[in-house]
Amino acid sequence: MAVQEMTRKPEVKKRPQVATMNAVHDLPVLVARDKGFFKEEGLDLEFVTTPGMAQVTTSHFVKFDSVFDRPLDSVYNEGGIDQYRMCEWGIMKRAVEANTQGLRGRKIVALGASMSKFAIVVARDSKFYEPEMLKDQPIAVTPNNGSDFTTLKMMEGFLAQEHIKRTHSGSMLKRLEAVRDGKVAAASVMEPWISVAQKWGLRILIESHSTRSEAAGDDLDGPTLKKMFRAQARAVELIEKDPTPFIHYFTRETDGLLKPEEFQTWRLLHAAPQPYTRERFDDTYNWTVKWNMTVPGATYENTVDNRAWE
């Protein structure tokens, strides 16, 4: 009797896994998800929530030695997510250094949709009234994340590089508490925590927008990314027309510390994802190398892939 061959089951390709972390840079993704825009593009995505420093409940420790040990990066390196976004410089660092460390590859695949607002705040009775007065004074940030990079961008017009100091005081909430309690001179925070700082009576010295970048692994093809970015663009149209229906994404991160009417919607700024240009790469990469925040030697060709627009 002939032995019947077993029929091999076809390999089931998993759904693309997309990270969501903080509303300040994931709002278009959250809105596109909840409004069904991704599904209308024919996409079947899995959304993976990763810890973010904007969450009032975050308890993870941000390690100093390697950004790749942090929760989002660890999940990506283990294959738990395929696509994510964060501050432009943070994505640059990760895309460049993953190659040098032999980790799961990722490319910059777009200039992101969210221009997140960051602000440096001080206590109500602080003796510091302008950015240059923070000379040699530690500013609380998340090392090698958006608050760190944007702080440098804001401060380098006022102080020499060696006089800009940063420190780590924990989550956005912990930073504001440290400022309020006189433990640090200043803190860099993003929304909704700028609005919380204003509610508490803290003083804003300077604020600036910080653009996101989108990163993806090589296994996420161009047509899929194109659909994802098209869905985000539809969400951006809604947000820019009237952001008030989407305030709840921000206020829930504060766990009741901020009421919807206390959130400053005028700080929100979004645009459709765009190709990441060579000029932008050169400017941003050279800036991160200048600050010794990433390794030299990367190229546009091995860091950027605009396949969504091909």
PDB file of C-alpha atoms in Angstrom:
ATOM      1  CA  MET A   1       0.000   0.000   0.000  1.00  0.00           C
ATOM      2  CA  ALA A   2       1.470   3.309  -1.050  1.00  0.00           C
ATOM      3  CA  VAL A   3       2.251   5.774   1.614  1.00  0.00           C
ATOM      4  CA  GLN A   4       0.069   8.839   1.100  1.00  0.00           C
ATOM      5  CA  GLU A   5       2.037  12.044   1.195  1.00  0.00           C
ATOM      6  CA  MET A   6       0.917  14.584   3.726  1.00  0.00           C
ATOM      7  CA  THR A   7      -0.348  17.786   2.173  1.00  0.00           C
ATOM      8  CA  ARG A   8       1.717  20.713   3.331  1.00  0.00           C
ATOM      9  CA  LYS A   9      -0.378  23.601   4.555  1.00  0.00           C
ATOM     10  CA  PRO A  10       0.366  26.874   2.842  1.00  0.00           C
ATOM     11  CA  GLU A  11       2.306  29.309   4.972  1.00  0.00           C
ATOM     12  CA  VAL A  12      -0.011  31.856   6.473  1.00  0.00           C
ATOM     13  CA  LYS A  13       1.458  35.331   6.250  1.00  0.00           C
ATOM     14  CA  LYS A  14       0.848  37.284   9.405  1.00  0.00           C
ATOM     15  CA  ARG A  15      -0.910  40.621   9.301  1.00  0.00           C
ATOM     16  CA  PRO A  16       1.374  43.653   9.252  1.00  0.00           C
ATOM     17  CA  GLN A  17       1.838  44.826  12.823  1.00  0.00           C
ATOM     18  CA  VAL A  18       1.776  48.565  13.402  1.00  0.00           C
ATOM     19  CA  ALA A  19       2.925  50.205  16.643  1.00  0.00           C
ATOM     20  CA  THR A  20       0.932  52.842  18.511  1.00  0.00           C
ATOM     21  CA  MET A  21       2.527  54.571  21.470  1.00  0.00           C
ATOM     22  CA  ASN A  22       1.735  58.241  22.202  1.00  0.00           C
ATOM     23  CA  ALA A  23      -1.116  60.221  20.646  1.00  0.00           C
ATOM     24  CA  VAL A  24       1.178  63.178  19.962  1.00  0.00           C
ATOM     25  CA  HIS A  25       2.834  61.279  17.145  1.00  0.00           C
ATOM     26  CA  ASP A  26       0.327  58.491  16.467  1.00  0.00           C
ATOM     27  CA  LEU A  27      -2.894  60.499  16.206  1.00  0.00           C
ATOM     28  CA  PRO A  28      -3.356  60.058  12.414  1.00  0.00           C
ATOM     29  CA  VAL A  29      -2.846  56.308  12.838  1.00  0.00           C
ATOM     30  CA  LEU A  30      -5.336  56.126  15.707  1.00  0.00           C
ATOM     31  CA  VAL A  31      -7.943  58.144  13.827  1.00  0.00           C
ATOM     32  CA  ALA A  32      -7.430  56.155  10.603  1.00  0.00           C
ATOM     33  CA  ARG A  33      -7.789  52.925  12.573  1.00  0.00           C
ATOM     34  CA  ASP A  34     -10.937  53.948  14.428  1.00  0.00           C
ATOM     35  CA  LYS A  35     -12.569  55.554  11.381  1.00  0.00           C
ATOM     36  CA  GLY A  36     -11.941  52.432   9.293  1.00  0.00           C
ATOM     37  CA  PHE A  37      -9.680  54.179   6.767  1.00  0.00           C
ATOM     38  CA  PHE A  38      -7.119  51.365   6.769  1.00  0.00           C
ATOM     39  CA  LYS A  39      -9.824  48.782   6.099  1.00  0.00           C
ATOM     40  CA  GLU A  40     -11.226  50.904   3.290  1.00  0.00           C
ATOM     41  CA  GLU A  41      -7.768  50.759   1.714  1.00  0.00           C
ATOM     42  CA  GLY A  42      -8.026  46.968   1.827  1.00  0.00           C
ATOM     43  CA  LEU A  43      -5.568  46.614   4.692  1.00  0.00           C
ATOM     44  CA  ASP A  44      -5.839  44.094   7.501  1.00  0.00           C
ATOM     45  CA  LEU A  45      -3.486  45.426  10.152  1.00  0.00           C
ATOM     46  CA  GLU A  46      -2.739  44.475  13.730  1.00  0.00           C
ATOM     47  CA  PHE A  47      -2.162  47.423  16.054  1.00  0.00           C
ATOM     48  CA  VAL A  48       0.304  46.835  18.871  1.00  0.00           C
ATOM     49  CA  THR A  49       0.351  49.249  21.803  1.00  0.00           C
ATOM     50  CA  THR A  50       3.834  49.858  23.167  1.00  0.00           C
ATOM     51  CA  PRO A  51       4.734  51.806  26.346  1.00  0.00           C
ATOM     52  CA  GLY A  52       5.303  55.510  25.870  1.00  0.00           C
ATOM     53  CA  MET A  53       6.688  58.223  28.101  1.00  0.00           C
ATOM     54  CA  ALA A  54       3.487  60.255  27.686  1.00  0.00           C
ATOM     55  CA  GLN A  55       1.414  57.635  29.484  1.00  0.00           C
ATOM     56  CA  VAL A  56       0.658  58.520  33.087  1.00  0.00           C
ATOM     57  CA  THR A  57       0.794  54.825  33.964  1.00  0.00           C
ATOM     58  CA  THR A  58       4.131  54.077  32.298  1.00  0.00           C
ATOM     59  CA  SER A  59       6.525  52.308  34.627  1.00  0.00           C
ATOM     60  CA  HIS A  60       9.207  51.052  32.252  1.00  0.00           C
ATOM     61  CA  PHE A  61      12.757  52.160  32.847  1.00  0.00           C
ATOM     62  CA  VAL A  62      14.409  53.960  29.967  1.00  0.00           C
ATOM     63  CA  LYS A  63      17.862  52.478  29.646  1.00  0.00           C
ATOM     64  CA  PHE A  64      20.828  54.667  28.814  1.00  0.00           C
ATOM     65  CA  ASP A  65      23.163  52.081  27.318  1.00  0.00           C
ATOM     66  CA  SER A  66      21.196  51.150  24.185  1.00  0.00           C
ATOM     67  CA  VAL A  67      18.012  52.492  22.622  1.00  0.00           C
ATOM     68  CA  PHE A  68      17.470  48.991  21.260  1.00  0.00           C
ATOM     69  CA  ASP A  69      16.754  47.676  24.769  1.00  0.00           C
ATOM     70  CA  ARG A  70      13.732  49.946  25.107  1.00  0.00           C
ATOM     71  CA  PRO A  71      10.232  48.437  24.883  1.00  0.00           C
ATOM     72  CA  LEU A  72       9.275  49.521  21.352  1.00  0.00           C
ATOM     73  CA  ASP A  73      12.681  48.651  19.902  1.00  0.00           C
ATOM     74  CA  SER A  74      12.802  45.296  21.656  1.00  0.00           C
ATOM     75  CA  VAL A  75       9.385  44.378  20.281  1.00  0.00           C
ATOM     76  CA  TYR A  76      10.470  45.403  16.777  1.00  0.00           C
ATOM     77  CA  ASN A  77      13.732  43.469  16.954  1.00  0.00           C
ATOM     78  CA  GLU A  78      11.831  40.360  18.048  1.00  0.00           C
ATOM     79  CA  GLY A  79       9.375  40.669  15.139  1.00  0.00           C
ATOM     80  CA  GLY A  80       6.419  41.839  17.221  1.00  0.00           C
ATOM     81  CA  ILE A  81       5.883  44.973  15.101  1.00  0.00           C
ATOM     82  CA  ASP A  82       6.742  45.800  11.503  1.00  0.00           C
ATOM     83  CA  GLN A  83       6.162  49.531  11.308  1.00  0.00           C
ATOM     84  CA  TYR A  84       6.354  52.445  13.742  1.00  0.00           C
ATOM     85  CA  ARG A  85       7.019  56.154  14.027  1.00  0.00           C
ATOM     86  CA  MET A  86       8.767  58.422  16.493  1.00  0.00           C
ATOM     87  CA  CYS A  87      10.803  61.611  16.429  1.00  0.00           C
ATOM     88  CA  GLU A  88      12.713  62.161  13.207  1.00  0.00           C
ATOM     89  CA  TRP A  89      16.132  62.005  14.874  1.00  0.00           C
ATOM     90  CA  GLY A  90      15.231  58.918  16.916  1.00  0.00           C
ATOM     91  CA  ILE A  91      14.239  57.063  13.762  1.00  0.00           C
ATOM     92  CA  MET A  92      17.483  58.201  12.118  1.00  0.00           C
ATOM     93  CA  LYS A  93      19.558  56.851  15.011  1.00  0.00           C
ATOM     94  CA  ARG A  94      17.771  53.517  15.015  1.00  0.00           C
ATOM     95  CA  ALA A  95      17.866  53.042  11.244  1.00  0.00           C
ATOM     96  CA  VAL A  96      21.592  53.794  11.127  1.00  0.00           C
ATOM     97  CA  GLU A  97      22.700  51.876  14.204  1.00  0.00           C
ATOM     98  CA  ALA A  98      20.589  48.769  13.644  1.00  0.00           C
ATOM     99  CA  ASN A  99      22.754  48.116  10.587  1.00  0.00           C
ATOM    100  CA  THR A 100      25.993  48.554  12.524  1.00  0.00           C
ATOM    101  CA  GLN A 101      24.812  46.290  15.370  1.00  0.00           C
ATOM    102  CA  GLY A 102      23.454  43.490  13.215  1.00  0.00           C
ATOM    103  CA  LEU A 103      19.869  43.949  14.424  1.00  0.00           C
ATOM    104  CA  ARG A 104      16.675  43.599  12.429  1.00  0.00           C
ATOM    105  CA  GLY A 105      16.909  46.118   9.623  1.00  0.00           C
ATOM    106  CA  ARG A 106      14.635  49.105   9.249  1.00  0.00           C
ATOM    107  CA  LYS A 107      14.521  52.006   6.823  1.00  0.00           C
ATOM    108  CA  ILE A 108      13.123  55.507   6.977  1.00  0.00           C
ATOM    109  CA  VAL A 109      10.098  55.155   4.704  1.00  0.00           C
ATOM    110  CA  ALA A 110       8.430  58.561   5.096  1.00  0.00           C
ATOM    111  CA  LEU A 111       8.448  61.934   6.739  1.00  0.00           C
ATOM    112  CA  GLY A 112       5.651  61.444   9.226  1.00  0.00           C
ATOM    113  CA  ALA A 113       2.261  63.119   9.563  1.00  0.00           C
ATOM    114  CA  SER A 114       2.588  64.606  13.061  1.00  0.00           C
ATOM    115  CA  MET A 115       4.506  67.780  13.842  1.00  0.00           C
ATOM    116  CA  SER A 116       4.474  67.283  17.602  1.00  0.00           C
ATOM    117  CA  LYS A 117       4.854  70.252  19.923  1.00  0.00           C
ATOM    118  CA  PHE A 118       7.523  70.153  22.628  1.00  0.00           C
ATOM    119  CA  ALA A 119       8.074  72.792  25.304  1.00  0.00           C
ATOM    120  CA  ILE A 120      10.704  73.495  27.945  1.00  0.00           C
ATOM    121  CA  VAL A 121       8.938  74.442  31.170  1.00  0.00           C
ATOM    122  CA  VAL A 122      10.103  75.789  34.513  1.00  0.00           C
ATOM    123  CA  ALA A 123       8.415  76.323  37.875  1.00  0.00           C
ATOM    124  CA  ARG A 124       6.057  79.241  38.393  1.00  0.00           C
ATOM    125  CA  ASP A 125       8.522  80.957  40.736  1.00  0.00           C
ATOM    126  CA  SER A 126      11.636  79.960  38.797  1.00  0.00           C
ATOM    127  CA  LYS A 127      14.511  82.421  38.507  1.00  0.00           C
ATOM    128  CA  PHE A 128      14.971  81.351  34.865  1.00  0.00           C
ATOM    129  CA  TYR A 129      13.095  83.607  32.472  1.00  0.00           C
ATOM    130  CA  GLU A 130      14.692  82.893  29.095  1.00  0.00           C
ATOM    131  CA  PRO A 131      16.366  79.863  27.483  1.00  0.00           C
ATOM    132  CA  GLU A 132      19.946  81.163  27.820  1.00  0.00           C
ATOM    133  CA  MET A 133      19.495  81.380  31.584  1.00  0.00           C
ATOM    134  CA  LEU A 134      19.466  77.564  31.633  1.00  0.00           C
ATOM    135  CA  LYS A 135      23.220  77.568  30.996  1.00  0.00           C
ATOM    136  CA  ASP A 136      24.673  74.438  32.665  1.00  0.00           C
ATOM    137  CA  GLN A 137      21.269  73.683  34.225  1.00  0.00           C
ATOM    138  CA  PRO A 138      20.046  70.090  33.645  1.00  0.00           C
ATOM    139  CA  ILE A 139      16.839  69.849  31.613  1.00  0.00           C
ATOM    140  CA  ALA A 140      14.826  66.672  32.158  1.00  0.00           C
ATOM    141  CA  VAL A 141      14.366  64.660  28.938  1.00  0.00           C
ATOM    142  CA  THR A 142      14.119  61.091  27.675  1.00  0.00           C
ATOM    143  CA  PRO A 143      17.643  60.350  26.395  1.00  0.00           C
ATOM    144  CA  ASN A 144      17.824  59.815  22.624  1.00  0.00           C
ATOM    145  CA  ASN A 145      14.097  60.426  22.164  1.00  0.00           C
ATOM    146  CA  GLY A 146      12.080  63.356  20.892  1.00  0.00           C
ATOM    147  CA  SER A 147      12.309  65.472  24.024  1.00  0.00           C
ATOM    148  CA  ASP A 148      16.094  65.109  24.028  1.00  0.00           C
ATOM    149  CA  PHE A 149      16.605  65.953  20.353  1.00  0.00           C
ATOM    150  CA  THR A 150      14.089  68.798  20.297  1.00  0.00           C
ATOM    151  CA  THR A 151      15.609  70.296  23.441  1.00  0.00           C
ATOM    152  CA  LEU A 152      18.970  70.453  21.686  1.00  0.00           C
ATOM    153  CA  LYS A 153      17.349  72.025  18.631  1.00  0.00           C
ATOM    154  CA  MET A 154      15.650  74.670  20.748  1.00  0.00           C
ATOM    155  CA  MET A 155      18.615  75.447  22.963  1.00  0.00           C
ATOM    156  CA  GLU A 156      21.518  75.466  20.500  1.00  0.00           C
ATOM    157  CA  GLY A 157      20.472  78.898  19.261  1.00  0.00           C
ATOM    158  CA  PHE A 158      21.000  80.293  22.764  1.00  0.00           C
ATOM    159  CA  LEU A 159      23.885  78.367  24.304  1.00  0.00           C
ATOM    160  CA  ALA A 160      27.137  76.778  23.210  1.00  0.00           C
ATOM    161  CA  GLN A 161      26.994  73.014  22.905  1.00  0.00           C
ATOM    162  CA  GLU A 162      28.998  72.357  26.078  1.00  0.00           C
ATOM    163  CA  HIS A 163      26.600  74.414  28.206  1.00  0.00           C
ATOM    164  CA  ILE A 164      23.403  72.526  27.234  1.00  0.00           C
ATOM    165  CA  LYS A 165      22.811  69.911  29.915  1.00  0.00           C
ATOM    166  CA  ARG A 166      20.167  67.180  30.009  1.00  0.00           C
ATOM    167  CA  THR A 167      19.133  64.674  32.640  1.00  0.00           C
ATOM    168  CA  HIS A 168      16.600  61.880  33.021  1.00  0.00           C
ATOM    169  CA  SER A 169      13.734  62.196  35.502  1.00  0.00           C
ATOM    170  CA  GLY A 170      11.315  59.581  34.193  1.00  0.00           C
ATOM    171  CA  SER A 171       7.988  59.933  32.414  1.00  0.00           C
ATOM    172  CA  MET A 172       6.412  63.229  31.357  1.00  0.00           C
ATOM    173  CA  LEU A 173       4.429  63.325  34.593  1.00  0.00           C
ATOM    174  CA  LYS A 174       7.522  62.620  36.707  1.00  0.00           C
ATOM    175  CA  ARG A 175       9.372  65.436  34.928  1.00  0.00           C
ATOM    176  CA  LEU A 176       6.641  67.956  35.647  1.00  0.00           C
ATOM    177  CA  GLU A 177       6.517  66.853  39.274  1.00  0.00           C
ATOM    178  CA  ALA A 178      10.309  67.241  39.492  1.00  0.00           C
ATOM    179  CA  VAL A 179      10.045  70.798  38.130  1.00  0.00           C
ATOM    180  CA  ARG A 180       7.157  71.666  40.441  1.00  0.00           C
ATOM    181  CA  ASP A 181       9.002  70.255  43.469  1.00  0.00           C
ATOM    182  CA  GLY A 182      12.274  72.032  42.646  1.00  0.00           C
ATOM    183  CA  LYS A 183      14.241  68.865  41.895  1.00  0.00           C
ATOM    184  CA  VAL A 184      15.219  69.970  38.375  1.00  0.00           C
ATOM    185  CA  ALA A 185      15.509  73.412  36.823  1.00  0.00           C
ATOM    186  CA  ALA A 186      13.439  72.594  33.733  1.00  0.00           C
ATOM    187  CA  ALA A 187      11.815  69.792  31.779  1.00  0.00           C
ATOM    188  CA  SER A 188      11.054  69.122  28.147  1.00  0.00           C
ATOM    189  CA  VAL A 189       7.557  67.729  27.577  1.00  0.00           C
ATOM    190  CA  MET A 190       5.112  67.220  24.722  1.00  0.00           C
ATOM    191  CA  GLU A 191       1.344  67.316  24.576  1.00  0.00           C
ATOM    192  CA  PRO A 192      -0.821  66.595  26.478  1.00  0.00           C
ATOM    193  CA  TRP A 193       1.749  67.419  29.153  1.00  0.00           C
ATOM    194  CA  ILE A 194       2.339  70.975  27.982  1.00  0.00           C
ATOM    195  CA  SER A 195      -1.338  71.576  28.682  1.00  0.00           C
ATOM    196  CA  VAL A 196      -0.956  69.893  32.080  1.00  0.00           C
ATOM    197  CA  ALA A 197       2.031  72.155  32.829  1.00  0.00           C
ATOM    198  CA  GLN A 198      -0.071  75.214  32.011  1.00  0.00           C
ATOM    199  CA  LYS A 199      -2.877  73.933  34.209  1.00  0.00           C
ATOM    200  CA  TRP A 200      -0.394  73.587  37.069  1.00  0.00           C
ATOM    201  CA  GLY A 201       0.852  77.130  36.515  1.00  0.00           C
ATOM    202  CA  LEU A 202       4.291  76.195  35.247  1.00  0.00           C
ATOM    203  CA  ARG A 203       5.986  78.665  32.934  1.00  0.00           C
ATOM    204  CA  ILE A 204       6.903  77.900  29.313  1.00  0.00           C
ATOM    205  CA  LEU A 205      10.310  79.243  28.213  1.00  0.00           C
ATOM    206  CA  ILE A 206      10.321  78.006  24.616  1.00  0.00           C
ATOM    207  CA  GLU A 207       8.455  75.537  22.417  1.00  0.00           C
ATOM    208  CA  SER A 208       8.868  74.066  18.975  1.00  0.00           C
ATOM    209  CA  HIS A 209       7.379  71.545  16.580  1.00  0.00           C
ATOM    210  CA  SER A 210       9.171  68.251  16.093  1.00  0.00           C
ATOM    211  CA  THR A 211       8.457  66.194  12.983  1.00  0.00           C
ATOM    212  CA  ARG A 212       7.999  62.432  13.088  1.00  0.00           C
ATOM    213  CA  SER A 213       9.538  59.885  10.736  1.00  0.00           C
ATOM    214  CA  GLU A 214       8.091  56.515   9.752  1.00  0.00           C
ATOM    215  CA  ALA A 215      10.193  53.356   9.920  1.00  0.00           C
ATOM    216  CA  ALA A 216       9.492  49.917   8.490  1.00  0.00           C
ATOM    217  CA  GLY A 217      11.187  46.601   7.903  1.00  0.00           C
ATOM    218  CA  ASP A 218      12.131  45.469   4.421  1.00  0.00           C
ATOM    219  CA  ASP A 219       9.340  42.864   4.387  1.00  0.00           C
ATOM    220  CA  LEU A 220       6.628  45.553   4.346  1.00  0.00           C
ATOM    221  CA  ASP A 221       6.219  46.319   0.650  1.00  0.00           C
ATOM    222  CA  GLY A 222       5.722  49.673  -1.062  1.00  0.00           C
ATOM    223  CA  PRO A 223       2.063  49.206  -2.100  1.00  0.00           C
ATOM    224  CA  THR A 224       1.113  48.341   1.503  1.00  0.00           C
ATOM    225  CA  LEU A 225       2.950  51.366   2.871  1.00  0.00           C
ATOM    226  CA  LYS A 226       1.318  53.558   0.224  1.00  0.00           C
ATOM    227  CA  LYS A 227      -2.121  52.469   1.394  1.00  0.00           C
ATOM    228  CA  MET A 228      -1.163  53.015   5.020  1.00  0.00           C
ATOM    229  CA  PHE A 229       0.045  56.536   4.327  1.00  0.00           C
ATOM    230  CA  ARG A 230      -3.017  57.288   2.207  1.00  0.00           C
ATOM    231  CA  ALA A 231      -5.240  56.286   5.145  1.00  0.00           C
ATOM    232  CA  GLN A 232      -3.201  58.539   7.441  1.00  0.00           C
ATOM    233  CA  ALA A 233      -3.606  61.405   4.963  1.00  0.00           C
ATOM    234  CA  ARG A 234      -7.394  61.029   5.164  1.00  0.00           C
ATOM    235  CA  ALA A 235      -7.178  61.154   8.948  1.00  0.00           C
ATOM    236  CA  VAL A 236      -5.039  64.291   8.746  1.00  0.00           C
ATOM    237  CA  GLU A 237      -7.784  66.047   6.773  1.00  0.00           C
ATOM    238  CA  LEU A 238     -10.237  65.383   9.590  1.00  0.00           C
ATOM    239  CA  ILE A 239      -7.836  66.419  12.334  1.00  0.00           C
ATOM    240  CA  GLU A 240      -6.842  69.652  10.625  1.00  0.00           C
ATOM    241  CA  LYS A 241     -10.479  70.536   9.928  1.00  0.00           C
ATOM    242  CA  ASP A 242     -11.505  70.117  13.566  1.00  0.00           C
ATOM    243  CA  PRO A 243      -9.298  68.421  16.192  1.00  0.00           C
ATOM    244  CA  THR A 244     -11.820  68.601  19.028  1.00  0.00           C
ATOM    245  CA  PRO A 245     -13.435  65.161  18.375  1.00  0.00           C
ATOM    246  CA  PHE A 246     -10.020  63.596  18.916  1.00  0.00           C
ATOM    247  CA  ILE A 247      -8.996  65.232  22.196  1.00  0.00           C
ATOM    248  CA  HIS A 248      -9.862  62.074  24.107  1.00  0.00           C
ATOM    249  CA  TYR A 249      -6.824  60.293  22.655  1.00  0.00           C
ATOM    250  CA  PHE A 250      -4.655  62.819  24.528  1.00  0.00           C
ATOM    251  CA  THR A 251      -6.593  63.281  27.758  1.00  0.00           C
ATOM    252  CA  ARG A 252      -6.789  59.546  28.424  1.00  0.00           C
ATOM    253  CA  GLU A 253      -2.980  59.492  28.562  1.00  0.00           C
ATOM    254  CA  THR A 254      -3.189  61.755  31.625  1.00  0.00           C
ATOM    255  CA  ASP A 255      -5.646  59.464  33.442  1.00  0.00           C
ATOM    256  CA  GLY A 256      -7.899  62.311  34.556  1.00  0.00           C
ATOM    257  CA  LEU A 257      -5.274  64.992  35.186  1.00  0.00           C
ATOM    258  CA  LEU A 258      -6.527  66.965  32.189  1.00  0.00           C
ATOM    259  CA  LYS A 259     -10.105  67.696  31.163  1.00  0.00           C
ATOM    260  CA  PRO A 260     -10.954  67.932  27.453  1.00  0.00           C
ATOM    261  CA  GLU A 261     -11.564  71.676  27.654  1.00  0.00           C
ATOM    262  CA  GLU A 262      -8.095  72.161  29.202  1.00  0.00           C
ATOM    263  CA  PHE A 263      -6.254  70.638  26.248  1.00  0.00           C
ATOM    264  CA  GLN A 264      -4.669  73.222  23.936  1.00  0.00           C
ATOM    265  CA  THR A 265      -5.748  71.986  20.493  1.00  0.00           C
ATOM    266  CA  TRP A 266      -4.057  74.908  18.724  1.00  0.00           C
ATOM    267  CA  ARG A 267      -0.715  73.188  19.201  1.00  0.00           C
ATOM    268  CA  LEU A 268      -1.700  70.266  16.969  1.00  0.00           C
ATOM    269  CA  LEU A 269      -0.256  70.304  13.461  1.00  0.00           C
ATOM    270  CA  HIS A 270      -0.456  67.502  10.901  1.00  0.00           C
ATOM    271  CA  ALA A 271       0.182  66.934   7.216  1.00  0.00           C
ATOM    272  CA  ALA A 272       0.063  63.918   4.920  1.00  0.00           C
ATOM    273  CA  PRO A 273       3.139  61.644   5.049  1.00  0.00           C
ATOM    274  CA  GLN A 274       5.738  62.606   2.462  1.00  0.00           C
ATOM    275  CA  PRO A 275       8.824  61.057   0.843  1.00  0.00           C
ATOM    276  CA  TYR A 276      11.999  61.489   2.871  1.00  0.00           C
ATOM    277  CA  THR A 277      14.305  63.536   0.653  1.00  0.00           C
ATOM    278  CA  ARG A 278      18.061  63.266   0.256  1.00  0.00           C
ATOM    279  CA  GLU A 279      18.467  66.897   1.356  1.00  0.00           C
ATOM    280  CA  ARG A 280      16.499  66.216   4.529  1.00  0.00           C
ATOM    281  CA  PHE A 281      18.579  63.127   5.206  1.00  0.00           C
ATOM    282  CA  ASP A 282      21.829  65.031   4.797  1.00  0.00           C
ATOM    283  CA  ASP A 283      20.726  67.848   7.103  1.00  0.00           C
ATOM    284  CA  THR A 284      19.261  65.607   9.812  1.00  0.00           C
ATOM    285  CA  TYR A 285      21.943  62.933   9.762  1.00  0.00           C
ATOM    286  CA  ASN A 286      24.802  65.422   9.867  1.00  0.00           C
ATOM    287  CA  TRP A 287      23.121  67.179  12.783  1.00  0.00           C
ATOM    288  CA  THR A 288      22.822  63.949  14.805  1.00  0.00           C
ATOM    289  CA  VAL A 289      26.458  63.106  14.088  1.00  0.00           C
ATOM    290  CA  LYS A 290      27.487  66.616  15.196  1.00  0.00           C
ATOM    291  CA  TRP A 291      25.852  66.006  18.563  1.00  0.00           C
ATOM    292  CA  ASN A 292      27.478  62.542  18.794  1.00  0.00           C
ATOM    293  CA  MET A 293      24.023  60.976  18.872  1.00  0.00           C
ATOM    294  CA  THR A 294      24.632  58.448  16.145  1.00  0.00           C
ATOM    295  CA  VAL A 295      27.551  56.870  14.345  1.00  0.00           C
ATOM    296  CA  PRO A 296      29.097  58.353  11.189  1.00  0.00           C
ATOM    297  CA  GLY A 297      29.328  56.595   7.851  1.00  0.00           C
ATOM    298  CA  ALA A 298      25.664  56.030   6.936  1.00  0.00           C
ATOM    299  CA  THR A 299      24.322  56.915   3.492  1.00  0.00           C
ATOM    300  CA  TYR A 300      20.975  57.946   2.090  1.00  0.00           C
ATOM    301  CA  GLU A 301      20.911  54.718   0.062  1.00  0.00           C
ATOM    302  CA  ASN A 302      21.275  52.378   3.049  1.00  0.00           C
ATOM    303  CA  THR A 303      19.044  54.361   5.410  1.00  0.00           C
ATOM    304  CA  VAL A 304      16.090  55.665   3.374  1.00  0.00           C
ATOM    305  CA  ASP A 305      13.602  53.819   1.157  1.00  0.00           C
ATOM    306  CA  ASN A 306      10.736  55.821  -0.381  1.00  0.00           C
ATOM    307  CA  ARG A 307       9.164  52.681  -1.888  1.00  0.00           C
ATOM    308  CA  ALA A 308       5.660  53.882  -0.987  1.00  0.00           C
ATOM    309  CA  TRP A 309       5.964  56.498  -3.749  1.00  0.00           C
ATOM    310  CA  GLU A 310       7.537  54.328  -6.452  1.00  0.00           C
TER     311      GLU A 310
END
